[in-house]
Tab-separated table of C-alpha atoms and ligand atoms in Angstrom:
chain	number	residue	atom	x	y	z
F	1	MET	CA	-36.893	38.485	-22.388
F	2	ILE	CA	-36.581	41.573	-24.781
F	3	ASP	CA	-39.602	42.574	-22.211
F	4	GLU	CA	-37.406	42.530	-19.563
F	5	LEU	CA	-34.757	44.654	-20.829
F	6	LYS	CA	-37.432	47.428	-22.333
F	7	ARG	CA	-38.436	47.933	-18.768
F	8	ILE	CA	-34.919	47.750	-17.174
F	9	GLU	CA	-34.265	50.509	-19.755
F	10	GLU	CA	-37.297	52.162	-18.819
F	11	GLN	CA	-36.977	52.569	-15.023
F	12	ALA	CA	-33.173	52.979	-15.154
F	13	ARG	CA	-33.815	56.873	-17.388
F	14	ALA	CA	-36.381	57.365	-14.909
F	15	GLU	CA	-34.067	57.156	-12.338
F	16	LEU	CA	-31.027	58.463	-13.671
F	17	VAL	CA	-33.097	62.043	-14.206
F	18	ALA	CA	-33.565	62.202	-10.973
F	19	ALA	CA	-30.254	61.624	-9.563
F	20	ALA	CA	-28.729	65.055	-8.617
F	21	ASP	CA	-25.337	64.625	-6.937
F	22	GLU	CA	-22.731	61.922	-7.581
F	23	ALA	CA	-23.165	60.288	-4.658
F	24	SER	CA	-26.533	59.137	-6.560
F	25	LEU	CA	-25.048	58.908	-9.736
F	26	GLU	CA	-22.539	56.351	-8.261
F	27	ALA	CA	-25.402	54.264	-6.533
F	28	TRP	CA	-27.549	54.595	-9.784
F	29	ARG	CA	-24.119	52.613	-11.533
F	30	VAL	CA	-23.839	50.524	-8.811
F	31	THR	CA	-27.840	49.608	-8.421
F	32	TRP	CA	-27.948	48.964	-13.174
F	33	LEU	CA	-24.550	48.363	-14.382
F	34	GLY	CA	-22.898	46.909	-11.060
F	35	ARG	CA	-21.295	43.670	-11.036
F	36	LYS	CA	-24.112	42.591	-9.510
F	37	GLY	CA	-26.293	45.032	-10.831
F	38	ARG	CA	-29.687	44.486	-12.723
F	39	LEU	CA	-28.154	44.312	-16.115
F	40	THR	CA	-25.508	41.932	-15.434
F	41	SER	CA	-27.818	39.350	-13.755
F	42	VAL	CA	-29.856	39.488	-17.585
F	43	LEU	CA	-26.398	38.490	-19.194
F	44	ARG	CA	-25.590	35.837	-16.809
F	45	GLY	CA	-29.120	34.467	-17.678
F	46	LEU	CA	-28.340	34.025	-21.851
F	47	THR	CA	-25.885	30.857	-20.946
F	48	ASP	CA	-29.285	29.180	-20.304
F	49	LEU	CA	-30.599	29.614	-23.853
F	50	PRO	CA	-30.237	28.110	-27.028
F	51	ILE	CA	-27.478	29.104	-29.207
F	52	GLU	CA	-29.509	31.185	-31.837
F	53	LYS	CA	-31.710	33.118	-29.098
F	54	ARG	CA	-28.847	33.651	-26.751
F	55	ARG	CA	-26.790	35.107	-29.826
F	56	ARG	CA	-29.711	38.315	-30.459
F	57	MET	CA	-30.065	38.410	-26.742
F	58	GLY	CA	-26.509	38.889	-25.872
F	59	ALA	CA	-26.162	42.008	-28.779
F	60	ALA	CA	-29.557	43.574	-27.529
F	61	ALA	CA	-28.393	43.567	-23.739
F	62	ASN	CA	-25.156	44.812	-24.904
F	63	SER	CA	-26.179	47.927	-26.615
F	64	LEU	CA	-28.178	48.604	-23.589
F	65	LYS	CA	-25.559	48.638	-21.380
F	66	GLN	CA	-23.652	50.985	-23.738
F	67	ALA	CA	-26.671	53.197	-24.040
F	68	LEU	CA	-26.688	53.375	-20.543
F	69	ASP	CA	-23.542	53.541	-20.121
F	70	SER	CA	-23.327	56.988	-21.973
F	71	ALA	CA	-26.194	58.217	-20.769
F	72	LEU	CA	-24.689	58.345	-16.863
F	73	ALA	CA	-21.446	60.120	-18.492
F	74	LEU	CA	-23.946	62.509	-20.156
F	75	ARG	CA	-25.781	62.971	-16.374
F	76	GLN	CA	-22.270	63.537	-15.013
F	77	GLU	CA	-21.462	65.888	-17.023
F	78	GLN	CA	-24.589	67.885	-16.123
F	79	VAL	CA	-24.541	67.448	-12.909
F	80	GLN	CA	-20.968	69.009	-12.899
F	81	LYS	CA	-22.531	71.750	-15.159
F	82	GLU	CA	-25.051	72.641	-12.853
F	83	ARG	CA	-23.049	72.661	-9.723
F	84	LEU	CA	-20.381	74.898	-11.447
F	85	ALA	CA	-23.376	77.310	-12.490
F	86	ILE	CA	-24.044	77.432	-8.892
F	87	ILE	CA	-21.086	78.921	-7.642
F	88	GLU	CA	-20.831	81.045	-11.402
F	89	THR	CA	-24.186	82.698	-10.852
F	90	GLY	CA	-22.573	83.394	-7.189
F	91	ARG	CA	-25.881	81.689	-5.649
F	92	LEU	CA	-22.847	79.667	-3.591
F	93	ASP	CA	-20.975	82.125	-1.769
F	94	VAL	CA	-17.648	79.614	-1.454
F	95	THR	CA	-15.764	82.540	0.496
F	96	LEU	CA	-18.240	82.657	3.304
F	97	PRO	CA	-16.263	81.210	6.082
F	98	GLY	CA	-17.618	77.557	7.759
F	99	ARG	CA	-19.567	76.941	10.718
F	100	THR	CA	-18.017	75.573	13.229
F	101	LYS	CA	-19.826	73.525	15.580
F	102	ARG	CA	-19.167	74.411	18.591
F	103	ILE	CA	-17.528	70.960	20.344
F	104	GLY	CA	-17.918	70.460	24.350
F	105	ARG	CA	-15.232	68.994	26.807
F	106	LEU	CA	-14.893	67.810	30.213
F	107	HIS	CA	-15.072	69.828	33.236
F	108	PRO	CA	-11.846	70.349	34.743
F	109	VAL	CA	-12.860	68.432	37.765
F	110	THR	CA	-13.873	65.264	35.450
F	111	GLN	CA	-10.776	65.773	34.305
F	112	THR	CA	-8.996	65.376	37.354
F	113	LEU	CA	-11.298	63.092	38.477
F	114	ARG	CA	-10.237	60.558	36.004
F	115	ASP	CA	-6.639	61.259	36.130
F	116	VAL	CA	-7.036	60.171	39.790
F	117	LEU	CA	-9.155	57.464	39.549
F	118	ALA	CA	-6.392	56.405	36.596
F	119	ALA	CA	-3.686	57.134	39.642
F	120	PHE	CA	-5.243	54.251	42.212
F	121	VAL	CA	-6.081	51.921	39.328
F	122	SER	CA	-2.843	51.456	38.425
F	123	MET	CA	-2.154	50.690	41.772
F	124	GLY	CA	-4.638	47.928	42.227
F	125	PHE	CA	-7.759	49.739	43.561
F	126	SER	CA	-11.219	48.967	41.529
F	127	ILE	CA	-13.464	51.177	41.391
F	128	VAL	CA	-17.512	51.098	42.459
F	129	GLU	CA	-20.259	53.546	43.356
F	130	GLY	CA	-22.496	54.442	45.879
F	131	PRO	CA	-25.451	56.430	45.824
F	132	GLU	CA	-25.949	60.036	46.318
F	133	VAL	CA	-28.938	60.236	48.584
F	134	GLU	CA	-28.183	58.205	51.649
F	135	SER	CA	-29.734	56.466	54.820
F	136	ASP	CA	-28.478	58.728	58.062
F	137	TYR	CA	-27.400	54.995	59.207
F	138	TYR	CA	-25.090	54.316	56.307
F	139	ASN	CA	-23.567	58.277	56.689
F	140	PHE	CA	-23.320	58.731	59.752
F	141	GLU	CA	-24.532	56.170	62.474
F	142	ALA	CA	-22.516	53.318	60.788
F	143	LEU	CA	-19.822	55.052	60.789
F	144	ARG	CA	-19.803	55.692	64.230
F	145	ILE	CA	-21.224	59.016	63.860
F	146	GLY	CA	-24.173	59.040	66.488
F	147	LYS	CA	-27.037	61.478	66.923
F	148	ASP	CA	-25.459	63.646	69.749
F	149	HIS	CA	-21.774	63.631	68.047
F	150	PRO	CA	-20.057	67.122	67.019
F	151	ALA	CA	-18.919	65.772	63.879
F	152	ARG	CA	-22.650	66.134	62.811
F	153	ASP	CA	-22.338	69.638	62.953
F	154	THR	CA	-19.165	70.085	60.534
F	155	MET	CA	-21.683	67.796	58.235
F	156	ASP	CA	-24.780	69.307	58.249
F	157	THR	CA	-26.711	68.327	54.960
F	158	LEU	CA	-29.079	68.786	52.977
F	159	TYR	CA	-31.718	66.396	54.429
F	160	VAL	CA	-34.709	64.824	52.136
F	161	ASP	CA	-37.962	65.026	53.384
F	162	ILE	CA	-39.004	61.449	53.774
F	163	THR	CA	-39.491	60.755	57.290
F	164	HIS	CA	-39.063	57.487	59.209
F	165	ASP	CA	-40.412	57.048	62.747
F	166	GLY	CA	-41.129	60.691	62.723
F	167	GLU	CA	-37.086	61.350	62.090
F	168	TYR	CA	-35.775	62.887	59.228
F	169	ASP	CA	-33.556	60.028	58.192
F	170	VAL	CA	-32.531	60.091	54.426
F	171	VAL	CA	-29.732	62.731	53.446
F	172	MET	CA	-28.253	63.723	50.689
F	173	ARG	CA	-24.081	62.103	51.374
F	174	THR	CA	-21.696	64.655	53.439
F	175	HIS	CA	-19.192	62.342	51.871
F	176	THR	CA	-18.088	59.453	50.132
F	177	SER	CA	-17.051	57.495	53.177
F	178	PRO	CA	-21.021	55.458	53.941
F	179	ASN	CA	-19.659	53.214	50.652
F	180	GLN	CA	-16.599	52.107	53.464
F	181	VAL	CA	-19.378	50.201	54.759
F	182	ARG	CA	-21.775	49.182	51.846
F	183	VAL	CA	-18.049	47.826	50.035
F	184	MET	CA	-17.287	46.141	53.784
F	185	GLU	CA	-21.134	44.247	53.586
F	186	LYS	CA	-20.981	42.954	50.364
F	187	THR	CA	-17.631	41.344	49.984
F	188	ARG	CA	-14.987	39.905	51.843
F	189	PRO	CA	-10.754	40.619	52.191
F	190	PRO	CA	-8.780	41.514	50.361
F	191	ILE	CA	-10.565	44.904	49.264
F	192	ARG	CA	-8.916	47.135	47.142
F	193	VAL	CA	-11.755	49.740	46.076
F	194	VAL	CA	-12.124	53.753	44.978
F	195	VAL	CA	-15.165	55.341	45.054
F	196	PRO	CA	-15.777	58.808	43.018
F	197	GLY	CA	-18.747	60.592	43.358
F	198	ARG	CA	-20.513	63.811	44.505
F	199	CYS	CA	-21.204	64.915	48.106
F	200	TYR	CA	-23.485	67.823	49.933
F	201	ARG	CA	-22.851	70.305	52.831
F	202	ASN	CA	-24.432	73.255	54.341
F	203	GLU	CA	-21.200	75.236	53.975
F	204	ALA	CA	-20.925	79.229	54.177
F	205	THR	CA	-18.737	79.237	50.721
F	206	ASP	CA	-15.112	80.598	50.852
F	207	PRO	CA	-12.290	79.913	48.148
F	208	THR	CA	-11.912	76.456	49.466
F	209	HIS	CA	-15.625	75.399	50.724
F	210	GLU	CA	-18.269	75.061	48.135
F	211	TRP	CA	-21.637	72.812	49.438
F	212	MET	CA	-21.323	70.501	46.837
F	213	GLN	CA	-17.823	68.393	46.000
F	214	THR	CA	-16.806	65.832	44.774
F	215	GLN	CA	-14.808	63.035	46.358
F	216	ILE	CA	-13.073	59.552	45.871
F	217	GLU	CA	-12.980	57.376	48.945
F	218	LEU	CA	-10.145	54.689	48.978
F	219	LEU	CA	-10.526	52.245	50.844
F	220	ALA	CA	-7.778	49.059	51.369
F	221	VAL	CA	-8.710	46.456	53.907
F	222	ASP	CA	-6.878	42.971	54.014
F	223	GLU	CA	-4.599	40.918	56.950
F	224	GLY	CA	-1.348	42.751	58.060
F	225	ILE	CA	-2.256	45.961	56.428
F	226	SER	CA	-0.952	49.361	58.182
F	227	LEU	CA	-0.052	52.820	58.507
F	228	SER	CA	2.738	52.495	56.148
F	229	ASP	CA	0.726	50.950	53.476
F	230	LEU	CA	-1.586	54.229	53.440
F	231	LYS	CA	1.223	56.552	53.699
F	232	GLY	CA	2.848	55.157	50.783
F	233	THR	CA	0.190	54.765	48.917
F	234	LEU	CA	-1.285	58.373	49.614
F	235	TYR	CA	2.130	59.929	48.763
F	236	GLU	CA	2.863	57.950	45.607
F	237	PHE	CA	-0.820	59.135	44.736
F	238	ALA	CA	0.277	62.856	45.456
F	239	LYS	CA	3.673	62.230	43.460
F	240	ARG	CA	1.873	61.334	40.319
F	241	ILE	CA	-0.651	64.281	40.395
F	242	PHE	CA	1.173	66.885	41.492
F	243	GLY	CA	4.665	65.923	40.419
F	244	GLN	CA	7.940	65.359	42.742
F	245	GLU	CA	8.474	68.837	43.696
F	246	ARG	CA	5.594	69.843	45.369
F	247	LYS	CA	5.504	69.633	49.683
F	248	VAL	CA	2.975	66.988	51.134
F	249	ARG	CA	2.100	67.469	54.578
F	250	PHE	CA	0.659	64.581	56.226
F	251	ARG	CA	-0.171	64.697	60.653
F	252	CYS	CA	-2.781	64.188	62.733
F	253	ASP	CA	-6.206	64.363	62.339
F	254	TYR	CA	-9.662	62.847	64.060
F	255	PHE	CA	-12.377	60.982	62.154
F	256	PRO	CA	-14.797	58.811	64.491
F	257	PHE	CA	-14.299	56.476	62.214
F	258	VAL	CA	-10.255	55.911	61.881
F	259	GLU	CA	-8.169	55.081	64.752
F	260	PRO	CA	-5.360	56.653	64.369
F	261	GLY	CA	-6.150	59.002	61.624
F	262	ALA	CA	-4.520	61.768	59.605
F	263	GLU	CA	-4.288	64.921	56.791
F	264	MET	CA	-3.259	65.291	54.006
F	265	ALA	CA	-2.370	68.933	52.161
F	266	ILE	CA	-0.291	69.732	49.874
F	267	ASP	CA	1.551	73.492	49.645
F	268	CYS	CA	-0.462	76.053	48.471
F	269	MET	CA	0.265	77.144	44.938
F	270	ILE	CA	-0.831	80.245	44.644
F	271	CYS	CA	1.626	81.787	47.730
F	272	GLY	CA	4.205	78.872	47.549
F	273	GLY	CA	3.321	78.521	51.407
F	274	ALA	CA	3.590	81.896	53.122
F	275	GLY	CA	-0.268	82.118	53.568
F	276	CYS	CA	-2.798	83.815	51.336
F	277	ARG	CA	-6.295	84.342	50.814
F	278	THR	CA	-6.721	80.921	48.745
F	279	CYS	CA	-5.093	78.910	52.187
F	280	ASP	CA	-6.503	81.324	54.573
F	281	GLY	CA	-3.457	81.913	55.869
F	282	GLU	CA	-1.864	78.645	56.561
F	283	GLY	CA	0.721	77.904	53.499
F	284	TRP	CA	-1.268	74.673	52.954
F	285	ILE	CA	-4.083	73.608	51.654
F	286	GLU	CA	-5.998	70.135	53.071
F	287	VAL	CA	-6.521	67.623	50.065
F	288	LEU	CA	-7.950	64.443	51.969
F	289	GLY	CA	-8.745	62.789	55.288
F	290	SER	CA	-7.681	59.432	56.009
F	291	GLY	CA	-7.031	56.564	58.866
F	292	MET	CA	-6.786	53.298	59.309
F	293	VAL	CA	-10.141	51.805	59.617
F	294	HIS	CA	-11.495	51.488	63.041
F	295	PRO	CA	-11.548	48.004	64.759
F	296	GLU	CA	-14.997	48.228	65.909
F	297	ILE	CA	-16.583	48.989	62.121
F	298	LEU	CA	-14.290	46.158	61.705
F	299	SER	CA	-16.266	44.318	63.959
F	300	ASN	CA	-19.554	45.201	63.162
F	301	MET	CA	-19.032	44.077	59.837
F	302	GLY	CA	-18.570	40.994	60.898
F	303	TYR	CA	-14.565	41.005	60.060
F	304	ASP	CA	-12.239	39.653	62.941
F	305	ALA	CA	-10.428	42.783	63.872
F	306	ASP	CA	-7.429	40.813	64.992
F	307	ARG	CA	-6.812	39.436	61.707
F	308	TYR	CA	-8.084	42.068	59.220
F	309	THR	CA	-6.813	45.714	59.332
F	310	GLY	CA	-7.879	48.305	56.876
F	311	PHE	CA	-6.914	51.702	55.696
F	312	ALA	CA	-9.258	54.699	54.416
F	313	ALA	CA	-9.076	58.111	53.251
F	314	GLY	CA	-11.729	60.697	51.259
F	315	LEU	CA	-9.924	63.046	48.490
F	316	GLY	CA	-11.435	66.381	47.686
F	317	ILE	CA	-11.395	66.432	43.776
F	318	GLU	CA	-11.845	70.066	43.232
F	319	ARG	CA	-9.007	70.684	45.993
F	320	ILE	CA	-6.678	68.969	44.188
F	321	CYS	CA	-7.713	70.213	40.865
F	322	MET	CA	-7.025	73.508	42.004
F	323	LEU	CA	-3.656	72.907	43.149
F	324	ARG	CA	-2.969	71.328	39.781
F	325	TYR	CA	-3.895	74.307	37.909
F	326	GLY	CA	-3.930	77.102	40.242
F	327	ILE	CA	-7.441	78.115	40.554
F	328	GLU	CA	-8.012	80.379	43.130
F	329	ASP	CA	-11.639	79.872	43.839
F	330	ILE	CA	-12.993	76.603	44.232
F	331	ARG	CA	-16.627	78.758	43.484
F	332	LEU	CA	-15.333	79.161	39.541
F	333	PHE	CA	-15.775	75.193	39.102
F	334	TYR	CA	-19.585	75.610	39.513
F	335	ALA	CA	-20.584	79.158	38.584
F	336	ASN	CA	-20.591	78.035	34.929
F	337	ASP	CA	-18.782	80.894	33.342
F	338	LEU	CA	-17.113	79.714	29.520
F	339	ARG	CA	-14.519	82.007	29.781
F	340	PHE	CA	-13.037	80.463	33.407
F	341	LEU	CA	-14.418	76.379	31.766
F	342	LYS	CA	-12.824	77.058	28.467
F	343	GLN	CA	-8.921	77.231	29.883
F	344	PHE	CA	-8.946	73.938	30.678
X	1	LIG	N1	-15.115	61.640	55.355
X	1	LIG	C1	-14.269	61.978	55.555
X	1	LIG	C2	-14.821	63.688	55.238
X	1	LIG	O1	-14.824	63.778	54.182
X	1	LIG	C3	-12.986	61.950	55.099
X	1	LIG	C4	-12.407	60.776	55.796
X	1	LIG	C5	-12.549	59.532	54.920
X	1	LIG	C6	-11.380	60.878	56.693
X	1	LIG	C7	-11.932	58.204	54.734
X	1	LIG	C8	-10.424	59.470	56.880
X	1	LIG	C9	-11.063	57.967	56.016
X	1	LIG	O2	-14.070	64.927	56.050
């Protein structure tokens, strides 16, 4: 037993010398003198000894405890002094400004994307995702955009170098609409989904056109869904994202996969509707295409088109972000200029 106390003392003192800051001194105290420390467990073991031996050992253990207590106090004082010395001799300049960590932030488009998704989630839509590299079938064919359809011209894109039957048939998706088909294939009504994602087009870029853009596809299929549900949902979205004051224009448009089709525009925030470079003299900026899901597509999905109807929309997130913050040129988003990005 005496031997064990000796061993404890040697090891504890050796470790104490090595402890050079407050945290390691505290760790040392817990290991050796703490409630579950080494010395405490020796003291606990004494209860099994005969009385005479217990008395002797108890006295020895207690004096070791006192010795270690004061060794700790001494060492704490030393460590403190060493720290002060470092400051006094000027080896540590406490007036030197700290190094700030550069913390990143969310890209403005990501922020807007999340806000728009949250608005639709609160209206009962669930978020799903689909592939960025898409087959010709889902991107065009299944959406009634055949090989010779003129809509292909407005959606020219990057073709991935994989041939199938001698023809290119893998593309960078031009819109998120292929997910209408993907979701309908896999599920049955009622359907309420939003599908965010990047899309690509061969664009002559200008203030409102980029070759890459972020979209959110909206799809609802159920019994009794009508155009007024589409309009109501989109107006609610516009109110939440742009506020009550902004003007909304909703008018006919054509997309092969909807019937009827419509586009929605918001009054230009730069010129207030008078016409400028950003809105290309229009006074309005188109933010989405929409319409009632074409009955032919519903039938192709195996749905009874007399019973089920649906609406769909594709929202352009960069433009929505421009309208929110008064950004004049879509190309700023991906120019990697920190002076621009840091403002959001
Ligand atoms: N996918 C169309 C586009 O990108 C927008 C759209 C989506 C139109 C859904 C109608 C319905 O231009």
